[in-house]
Amino acid sequence: MDAQGRGRADNIDPADQWVLNPNTGEYELRLSPSSPQSSVPGQRRPKGEGGGATRRRRDAPTDQTRETRQTRETQQSRETRQTRGSDVPAQRRRRTEPEPPPGRRGRRPVKKKSKAKKVLAWTAGGTAFVLVAIGTAGYLYLKHLEGNVTTTDVGSAAKNGFSKDDAFNILIIGTDKRTGKGNEGYGDKGSVGHADTNILLHVAKDRTNATALSIPRDLIVNVPDCPTKQPDGSEKVVPGTDSVRFNTSLGQDDRDPGCTMRTVQQVTGIMPDHFMMVDFNAVKTLTSAVGGVDVCLAHAVNDKESHLKLPAGPSKVEGEQALAFVRTRHSWGNQGDLDRIKAQQAFMASLMRKMSSGDTLTNPSKLIDLAEAATKALTVDKGIGSVGTLKDIALELKKVPPKNISFVTVPVRDNPAEKVHATVVVDQAAAPPVFDAIRNDVSFTEVKKKQKAAKDAAAARLKGSRSAPAEVRVRILNGGADPGSAQQTLQWLQTQQGVLKSENTGNAPAPLSKTTLEYAPDQAAQARELAHLMGLSGSALKPGKSVTNSQGLPAMTLTLGKDFKGAGVSLTAPSKAPDVDKSTADKVKCAS
């Protein structure tokens, strides 16, 4: 019978016949004690017996000495017995076999882990578990928040997605819809939700500044035709209407927020990238989530219509009182919408300060309440419908210093068509410079010296000698302008400006928000001449390299961007914003 056969016969696991010798660090084959043993110390068993020779230790005990040892071990403690036992542990028995007497096991004592190691092991394992749990909970909570946000498909009116590298415009709409608990008593109960409060928020590309442009709800505008998405996926065009209040651009005739976005473009020349819409409940829940908003009043107010009752000086409002503060108009100035806008701007600035304060950002309970309130209050376009995208927008806005967030109102004047001035119209002298400043990323506040230096460098590109028009060699690409703009510009340059070395080379590889002119260093004089003819600003000139035109000659590249207004229309950006009545988010202003 070989070693494996004998192991099975003795009901021993054959694998257990190999044991570790602690003296040598090697595994050795150990046969069952029941095997025939030589009575002569050190004698080797013949190779054929028991399936192979087993190496015995030189000090292996004889039968007599083993019996003596067993007697002695019964008088010793278990710890001493294990210390003085056989250096080579005996083989394990199968679990079906009764455990052998302690003296026959010969196992070395198991070294126990220290307390410190146990603590470290539990800490590491516990930390990993907690991190996984938090990660899972965080993901699930984000999905929960995403479920709070309502999205509306406004088709091509909104961009698909959000870019962290560009300037962006978001239209914030506050509706007068009376949905939600406790809101039935405010004004018109049957309102379909008009655009009651409207702010076009522009955030500069370099994040040094932002402008919040308020658009009066009673501004007389022409609402353009508006394609709207229907529940079944089809598209319906809501006809436009002329000379109506701005607030009818939403809700009226089933117009969606995309119609309001298009109306903003019609008024300002600026197309919003996205929209965010809130109702009455948003003011109540957001202010409660942050523990109230600080406001200041130049005089005491007791408005029976809005139910606002506050003393002069500083106060804190939340919930119903906060809603009453932003709704009331009979308490301010001439009791019209323009003075109410000023109070709303002061309120928004205070809410911004509170939301970004250390008291809010370091309070987990407030942050959760704020996240819940904000997401439940919002309706946005599908392009920014994910919580991750909304978070990115918030983080980009957070980069802007509060002192450089300006609140401005569209310059208006009384409607000359009315005897009782209940509505207003755009001031065609004062408004265009405001719109141009926003469109061209010009701040209404002083920005850092580095940004000023960059603008000065751009202006310097226009200084110097200019080539004759006949010497200007340029390729024209359409990079987002209206279809046909490149060909129109080519004809205008050749027939009216004498730039004969010009050609239309089709569409640009990618659309651009602004028109650019790229030129090589030796083409600077040509670039200055073309900029002069077209009314390009210094920021439109991009030093780079020349390209080869169809005749194989070096040429500049003019790419017409989305800001292109037509052949012969100047694109010179203002270097400074107009002087207008404004406030900033870092200052406390008392409503009057």
Tab-separated table of N, CA, C and O in Angstrom, residues 55-141:
chain	number	residue	atom	x	y	z
A	55	ARG	N	11.597	10.707	5.883
A	55	ARG	CA	12.765	11.136	6.628
A	55	ARG	C	12.390	11.443	8.046
A	55	ARG	O	11.473	12.201	8.298
A	56	ARG	N	13.112	10.826	8.990
A	56	ARG	CA	12.850	11.066	10.407
A	56	ARG	C	13.927	11.970	10.956
A	56	ARG	O	15.046	12.015	10.479
A	57	ARG	N	13.572	12.688	11.968
A	57	ARG	CA	14.541	13.556	12.626
A	57	ARG	C	15.503	12.724	13.439
A	57	ARG	O	15.180	11.659	13.927
A	58	ARG	N	16.718	13.273	13.588
A	58	ARG	CA	17.714	12.554	14.353
A	58	ARG	C	17.296	12.378	15.808
A	58	ARG	O	17.707	11.444	16.480
A	59	ASP	N	16.499	13.312	16.289
A	59	ASP	CA	16.081	13.205	17.692
A	59	ASP	C	14.666	12.675	17.805
A	59	ASP	O	13.971	12.935	18.790
A	60	ALA	N	14.192	11.938	16.789
A	60	ALA	CA	12.832	11.399	16.843
A	60	ALA	C	12.710	10.444	18.014
A	60	ALA	O	13.590	9.602	18.256
A	61	PRO	N	11.622	10.532	18.772
A	61	PRO	CA	11.483	9.697	19.979
A	61	PRO	C	11.195	8.244	19.634
A	61	PRO	O	10.518	7.941	18.656
A	62	THR	N	11.720	7.319	20.469
A	62	THR	CA	11.393	5.892	20.373
A	62	THR	C	10.063	5.670	21.040
A	62	THR	O	9.495	6.570	21.661
A	63	ASP	N	9.565	4.394	20.972
A	63	ASP	CA	8.287	4.079	21.617
A	63	ASP	C	8.378	4.293	23.118
A	63	ASP	O	7.437	4.778	23.758
A	64	GLN	N	9.531	3.946	23.687
A	64	GLN	CA	9.686	4.081	25.155
A	64	GLN	C	9.713	5.535	25.558
A	64	GLN	O	9.055	5.947	26.500
A	65	THR	N	10.505	6.302	24.827
A	65	THR	CA	10.580	7.727	25.194
A	65	THR	C	9.262	8.426	24.934
A	65	THR	O	8.909	9.363	25.624
A	66	ARG	N	8.506	7.962	23.909
A	66	ARG	CA	7.215	8.585	23.659
A	66	ARG	C	6.256	8.329	24.807
A	66	ARG	O	5.513	9.187	25.226
A	67	GLU	N	6.285	7.103	25.332
A	67	GLU	CA	5.404	6.791	26.457
A	67	GLU	C	5.765	7.639	27.666
A	67	GLU	O	4.909	8.136	28.381
A	68	THR	N	7.085	7.793	27.910
A	68	THR	CA	7.536	8.640	29.033
A	68	THR	C	7.081	10.073	28.838
A	68	THR	O	6.628	10.730	29.769
A	69	ARG	N	7.211	10.537	27.610
A	69	ARG	CA	6.822	11.929	27.342
A	69	ARG	C	5.330	12.133	27.569
A	69	ARG	O	4.893	13.136	28.123
A	70	GLN	N	4.512	11.181	27.106
A	70	GLN	CA	3.070	11.319	27.290
A	70	GLN	C	2.715	11.411	28.757
A	70	GLN	O	1.836	12.170	29.150
A	71	THR	N	3.413	10.614	29.572
A	71	THR	CA	3.135	10.677	31.012
A	71	THR	C	3.503	12.050	31.555
A	71	THR	O	2.792	12.630	32.374
A	72	ARG	N	4.640	12.546	31.094
A	72	ARG	CA	5.091	13.841	31.590
A	72	ARG	C	4.191	14.969	31.099
A	72	ARG	O	3.891	15.905	31.827
A	73	GLU	N	3.687	14.852	29.876
A	73	GLU	CA	2.879	15.931	29.320
A	73	GLU	C	1.537	16.069	30.001
A	73	GLU	O	0.969	17.148	30.039
A	74	THR	N	1.053	14.944	30.580
A	74	THR	CA	-0.227	15.047	31.284
A	74	THR	C	-0.093	15.885	32.541
A	74	THR	O	-1.095	16.305	33.112
A	75	GLN	N	1.138	16.168	32.981
A	75	GLN	CA	1.349	16.952	34.188
A	75	GLN	C	1.724	18.396	33.856
A	75	GLN	O	2.050	19.163	34.741
A	76	GLN	N	1.760	18.717	32.614
A	76	GLN	CA	2.169	20.077	32.223
A	76	GLN	C	0.982	20.837	31.630
A	76	GLN	O	-0.005	20.246	31.208
A	77	SER	N	1.153	22.127	31.586
A	77	SER	CA	0.112	22.985	30.990
A	77	SER	C	0.136	22.837	29.471
A	77	SER	O	1.132	22.388	28.899
A	78	ARG	N	-0.980	23.227	28.852
A	78	ARG	CA	-1.081	23.109	27.393
A	78	ARG	C	-0.037	23.953	26.684
A	78	ARG	O	0.557	23.544	25.704
A	79	GLU	N	0.228	25.150	27.217
A	79	GLU	CA	1.188	26.038	26.579
A	79	GLU	C	2.578	25.438	26.598
A	79	GLU	O	3.307	25.459	25.601
A	80	THR	N	3.007	24.811	27.803
A	80	THR	CA	4.334	24.201	27.904
A	80	THR	C	4.431	23.005	27.000
A	80	THR	O	5.437	22.766	26.342
A	81	ARG	N	3.338	22.223	26.926
A	81	ARG	CA	3.323	21.031	26.117
A	81	ARG	C	3.509	21.376	24.641
A	81	ARG	O	4.264	20.715	23.939
A	82	GLN	N	2.874	22.467	24.184
A	82	GLN	CA	3.006	22.855	22.781
A	82	GLN	C	4.410	23.362	22.478
A	82	GLN	O	4.951	23.152	21.418
A	83	THR	N	5.009	24.028	23.484
A	83	THR	CA	6.354	24.570	23.286
A	83	THR	C	7.386	23.470	23.192
A	83	THR	O	8.315	23.508	22.392
A	84	ARG	N	7.207	22.417	24.029
A	84	ARG	CA	8.213	21.362	24.085
A	84	ARG	C	7.862	20.162	23.215
A	84	ARG	O	8.552	19.153	23.223
A	85	GLY	N	6.769	20.207	22.514
A	85	GLY	CA	6.359	19.079	21.691
A	85	GLY	C	7.214	18.937	20.455
A	85	GLY	O	8.244	19.577	20.293
A	86	SER	N	6.783	18.054	19.582
A	86	SER	CA	7.510	17.754	18.359
A	86	SER	C	7.673	18.987	17.493
A	86	SER	O	6.770	19.791	17.373
A	87	ASP	N	8.852	19.197	16.928
A	87	ASP	CA	9.106	20.332	16.052
A	87	ASP	C	8.320	20.232	14.766
A	87	ASP	O	8.001	21.209	14.137
A	88	VAL	N	8.033	19.020	14.338
A	88	VAL	CA	7.237	18.811	13.122
A	88	VAL	C	5.817	18.477	13.519
A	88	VAL	O	5.578	17.451	14.138
A	89	PRO	N	4.841	19.349	13.231
A	89	PRO	CA	3.462	19.088	13.664
A	89	PRO	C	2.943	17.801	13.073
A	89	PRO	O	3.251	17.429	11.940
A	90	ALA	N	2.113	17.114	13.864
A	90	ALA	CA	1.487	15.871	13.397
A	90	ALA	C	0.423	16.194	12.375
A	90	ALA	O	-0.091	17.294	12.320
A	91	GLN	N	0.038	15.217	11.560
A	91	GLN	CA	-0.957	15.430	10.517
A	91	GLN	C	-2.348	15.562	11.108
A	91	GLN	O	-2.636	15.065	12.182
A	92	ARG	N	-3.192	16.271	10.367
A	92	ARG	CA	-4.563	16.475	10.819
A	92	ARG	C	-5.399	15.262	10.496
A	92	ARG	O	-5.218	14.596	9.493
A	93	ARG	N	-6.365	14.978	11.342
A	93	ARG	CA	-7.333	13.911	11.085
A	93	ARG	C	-8.548	14.475	10.365
A	93	ARG	O	-8.801	15.675	10.407
A	94	ARG	N	-9.293	13.620	9.738
A	94	ARG	CA	-10.553	14.068	9.148
A	94	ARG	C	-11.496	14.477	10.262
A	94	ARG	O	-11.420	13.982	11.364
A	95	ARG	N	-12.444	15.370	9.938
A	95	ARG	CA	-13.342	15.883	10.968
A	95	ARG	C	-14.279	14.808	11.493
A	95	ARG	O	-14.856	14.987	12.558
A	96	THR	N	-14.438	13.741	10.726
A	96	THR	CA	-15.294	12.654	11.212
A	96	THR	C	-14.587	11.843	12.290
A	96	THR	O	-15.220	11.100	13.040
A	97	GLU	N	-13.250	11.998	12.355
A	97	GLU	CA	-12.466	11.279	13.351
A	97	GLU	C	-12.447	12.059	14.644
A	97	GLU	O	-12.278	13.271	14.628
A	98	PRO	N	-12.624	11.442	15.789
A	98	PRO	CA	-12.509	12.167	17.065
A	98	PRO	C	-11.137	12.804	17.189
A	98	PRO	O	-10.134	12.261	16.731
A	99	GLU	N	-11.096	14.016	17.761
A	99	GLU	CA	-9.834	14.717	17.939
A	99	GLU	C	-8.885	13.872	18.787
A	99	GLU	O	-9.282	13.300	19.800
A	100	PRO	N	-7.608	13.757	18.392
A	100	PRO	CA	-6.642	12.976	19.170
A	100	PRO	C	-6.332	13.668	20.481
A	100	PRO	O	-6.629	14.843	20.651
A	101	PRO	N	-5.765	12.929	21.391
A	101	PRO	CA	-5.360	13.546	22.666
A	101	PRO	C	-4.443	14.723	22.399
A	101	PRO	O	-3.678	14.721	21.433
A	102	PRO	N	-4.481	15.760	23.260
A	102	PRO	CA	-3.683	16.975	23.034
A	102	PRO	C	-2.220	16.690	22.806
A	102	PRO	O	-1.566	17.343	22.019
A	103	GLY	N	-1.679	15.705	23.517
A	103	GLY	CA	-0.254	15.447	23.414
A	103	GLY	C	0.169	14.925	22.068
A	103	GLY	O	1.335	14.941	21.735
A	104	ARG	N	-0.784	14.415	21.262
A	104	ARG	CA	-0.416	13.829	19.981
A	104	ARG	C	-0.474	14.824	18.828
A	104	ARG	O	-0.064	14.507	17.731
A	105	ARG	N	-1.028	15.989	19.068
A	105	ARG	CA	-1.195	16.926	17.953
A	105	ARG	C	0.116	17.617	17.599
A	105	ARG	O	0.425	17.814	16.452
A	106	GLY	N	0.866	18.051	18.569
A	106	GLY	CA	2.150	18.668	18.301
A	106	GLY	C	2.078	19.955	17.509
A	106	GLY	O	3.029	20.346	16.854
A	107	ARG	N	0.887	20.627	17.474
A	107	ARG	CA	0.754	21.874	16.713
A	107	ARG	C	1.462	23.014	17.419
A	107	ARG	O	1.421	23.110	18.632
A	108	ARG	N	2.041	23.885	16.611
A	108	ARG	CA	2.626	25.098	17.188
A	108	ARG	C	1.498	26.045	17.563
A	108	ARG	O	0.491	26.105	16.877
A	109	PRO	N	1.663	26.809	18.604
A	109	PRO	CA	0.604	27.750	18.988
A	109	PRO	C	0.400	28.810	17.916
A	109	PRO	O	1.345	29.295	17.305
A	110	VAL	N	-0.890	29.149	17.647
A	110	VAL	CA	-1.217	30.170	16.661
A	110	VAL	C	-0.918	31.544	17.234
A	110	VAL	O	-1.397	31.892	18.320
A	111	LYS	N	-0.141	32.325	16.494
A	111	LYS	CA	0.229	33.645	16.990
A	111	LYS	C	-0.943	34.594	16.844
A	111	LYS	O	-1.478	34.786	15.750
A	112	LYS	N	-1.352	35.196	17.927
A	112	LYS	CA	-2.514	36.085	17.907
A	112	LYS	C	-2.121	37.467	17.417
A	112	LYS	O	-1.034	37.951	17.693
A	113	LYS	N	-3.079	38.093	16.657
A	113	LYS	CA	-2.848	39.457	16.198
A	113	LYS	C	-2.904	40.416	17.370
A	113	LYS	O	-3.715	40.267	18.272
A	114	SER	N	-2.061	41.426	17.290
A	114	SER	CA	-2.088	42.428	18.351
A	114	SER	C	-3.353	43.259	18.237
A	114	SER	O	-4.001	43.292	17.192
A	115	LYS	N	-3.692	43.959	19.303
A	115	LYS	CA	-4.890	44.815	19.300
A	115	LYS	C	-4.778	45.892	18.232
A	115	LYS	O	-5.728	46.218	17.541
A	116	ALA	N	-3.575	46.458	18.108
A	116	ALA	CA	-3.388	47.540	17.145
A	116	ALA	C	-3.663	47.065	15.728
A	116	ALA	O	-4.327	47.741	14.942
A	117	LYS	N	-3.165	45.857	15.393
A	117	LYS	CA	-3.395	45.334	14.051
A	117	LYS	C	-4.864	45.052	13.807
A	117	LYS	O	-5.387	45.233	12.717
A	118	LYS	N	-5.554	44.564	14.835
A	118	LYS	CA	-6.988	44.313	14.690
A	118	LYS	C	-7.732	45.611	14.400
A	118	LYS	O	-8.603	45.677	13.544
A	119	VAL	N	-7.361	46.663	15.138
A	119	VAL	CA	-8.022	47.955	14.951
A	119	VAL	C	-7.780	48.479	13.537
A	119	VAL	O	-8.684	48.956	12.864
A	120	LEU	N	-6.510	48.365	13.085
A	120	LEU	CA	-6.193	48.828	11.734
A	120	LEU	C	-6.975	48.052	10.679
A	120	LEU	O	-7.481	48.613	9.713
A	121	ALA	N	-7.063	46.736	10.875
A	121	ALA	CA	-7.800	45.908	9.923
A	121	ALA	C	-9.264	46.300	9.865
A	121	ALA	O	-9.847	46.459	8.794
A	122	TRP	N	-9.875	46.465	11.032
A	122	TRP	CA	-11.285	46.855	11.080
A	122	TRP	C	-11.490	48.260	10.510
A	122	TRP	O	-12.459	48.528	9.812
A	123	THR	N	-10.525	49.170	10.807
A	123	THR	CA	-10.659	50.547	10.315
A	123	THR	C	-10.594	50.586	8.800
A	123	THR	O	-11.393	51.231	8.137
A	124	ALA	N	-9.590	49.886	8.247
A	124	ALA	CA	-9.449	49.868	6.791
A	124	ALA	C	-10.685	49.271	6.136
A	124	ALA	O	-11.234	49.821	5.178
A	125	GLY	N	-11.126	48.141	6.638
A	125	GLY	CA	-12.317	47.500	6.072
A	125	GLY	C	-13.548	48.363	6.232
A	125	GLY	O	-14.351	48.514	5.315
A	126	GLY	N	-13.684	48.955	7.410
A	126	GLY	CA	-14.848	49.813	7.664
A	126	GLY	C	-14.854	51.039	6.788
A	126	GLY	O	-15.884	51.433	6.246
A	127	THR	N	-13.661	51.651	6.593
A	127	THR	CA	-13.574	52.841	5.759
A	127	THR	C	-13.961	52.520	4.325
A	127	THR	O	-14.699	53.260	3.681
A	128	ALA	N	-13.434	51.404	3.819
A	128	ALA	CA	-13.774	51.012	2.451
A	128	ALA	C	-15.273	50.808	2.306
A	128	ALA	O	-15.885	51.258	1.332
A	129	PHE	N	-15.878	50.178	3.274
A	129	PHE	CA	-17.326	49.931	3.227
A	129	PHE	C	-18.089	51.250	3.237
A	129	PHE	O	-19.025	51.450	2.460
A	130	VAL	N	-17.653	52.162	4.119
A	130	VAL	CA	-18.339	53.460	4.216
A	130	VAL	C	-18.215	54.231	2.916
A	130	VAL	O	-19.180	54.829	2.429
A	131	LEU	N	-16.999	54.212	2.302
A	131	LEU	CA	-16.810	54.932	1.051
A	131	LEU	C	-17.695	54.368	-0.055
A	131	LEU	O	-18.293	55.103	-0.832
A	132	VAL	N	-17.762	53.046	-0.127
A	132	VAL	CA	-18.634	52.416	-1.125
A	132	VAL	C	-20.090	52.784	-0.862
A	132	VAL	O	-20.848	53.109	-1.782
A	133	ALA	N	-20.467	52.753	0.417
A	133	ALA	CA	-21.848	53.080	0.774
A	133	ALA	C	-22.173	54.525	0.420
A	133	ALA	O	-23.224	54.823	-0.151
A	134	ILE	N	-21.226	55.428	0.739
A	134	ILE	CA	-21.457	56.846	0.441
A	134	ILE	C	-21.516	57.061	-1.065
A	134	ILE	O	-22.364	57.793	-1.575
A	135	GLY	N	-20.591	56.399	-1.800
A	135	GLY	CA	-20.608	56.534	-3.255
A	135	GLY	C	-21.909	56.054	-3.844
A	135	GLY	O	-22.490	56.701	-4.710
A	136	THR	N	-22.388	54.922	-3.377
A	136	THR	CA	-23.660	54.386	-3.871
A	136	THR	C	-24.810	55.308	-3.488
A	136	THR	O	-25.669	55.632	-4.316
A	137	ALA	N	-24.803	55.738	-2.229
A	137	ALA	CA	-25.872	56.633	-1.772
A	137	ALA	C	-25.835	57.953	-2.537
A	137	ALA	O	-26.870	58.499	-2.906
A	138	GLY	N	-24.582	58.470	-2.784
A	138	GLY	CA	-24.463	59.723	-3.524
A	138	GLY	C	-25.021	59.598	-4.919
A	138	GLY	O	-25.741	60.471	-5.399
A	139	TYR	N	-24.700	58.483	-5.592
A	139	TYR	CA	-25.215	58.258	-6.945
A	139	TYR	C	-26.738	58.158	-6.930
A	139	TYR	O	-27.426	58.778	-7.746
A	140	LEU	N	-27.249	57.380	-5.973
A	140	LEU	CA	-28.701	57.218	-5.886
A	140	LEU	C	-29.376	58.547	-5.558
A	140	LEU	O	-30.458	58.848	-6.066
A	141	TYR	N	-28.714	59.358	-4.708
A	141	TYR	CA	-29.315	60.637	-4.341
A	141	TYR	C	-29.315	61.589	-5.538
A	141	TYR	O	-30.275	62.336	-5.752
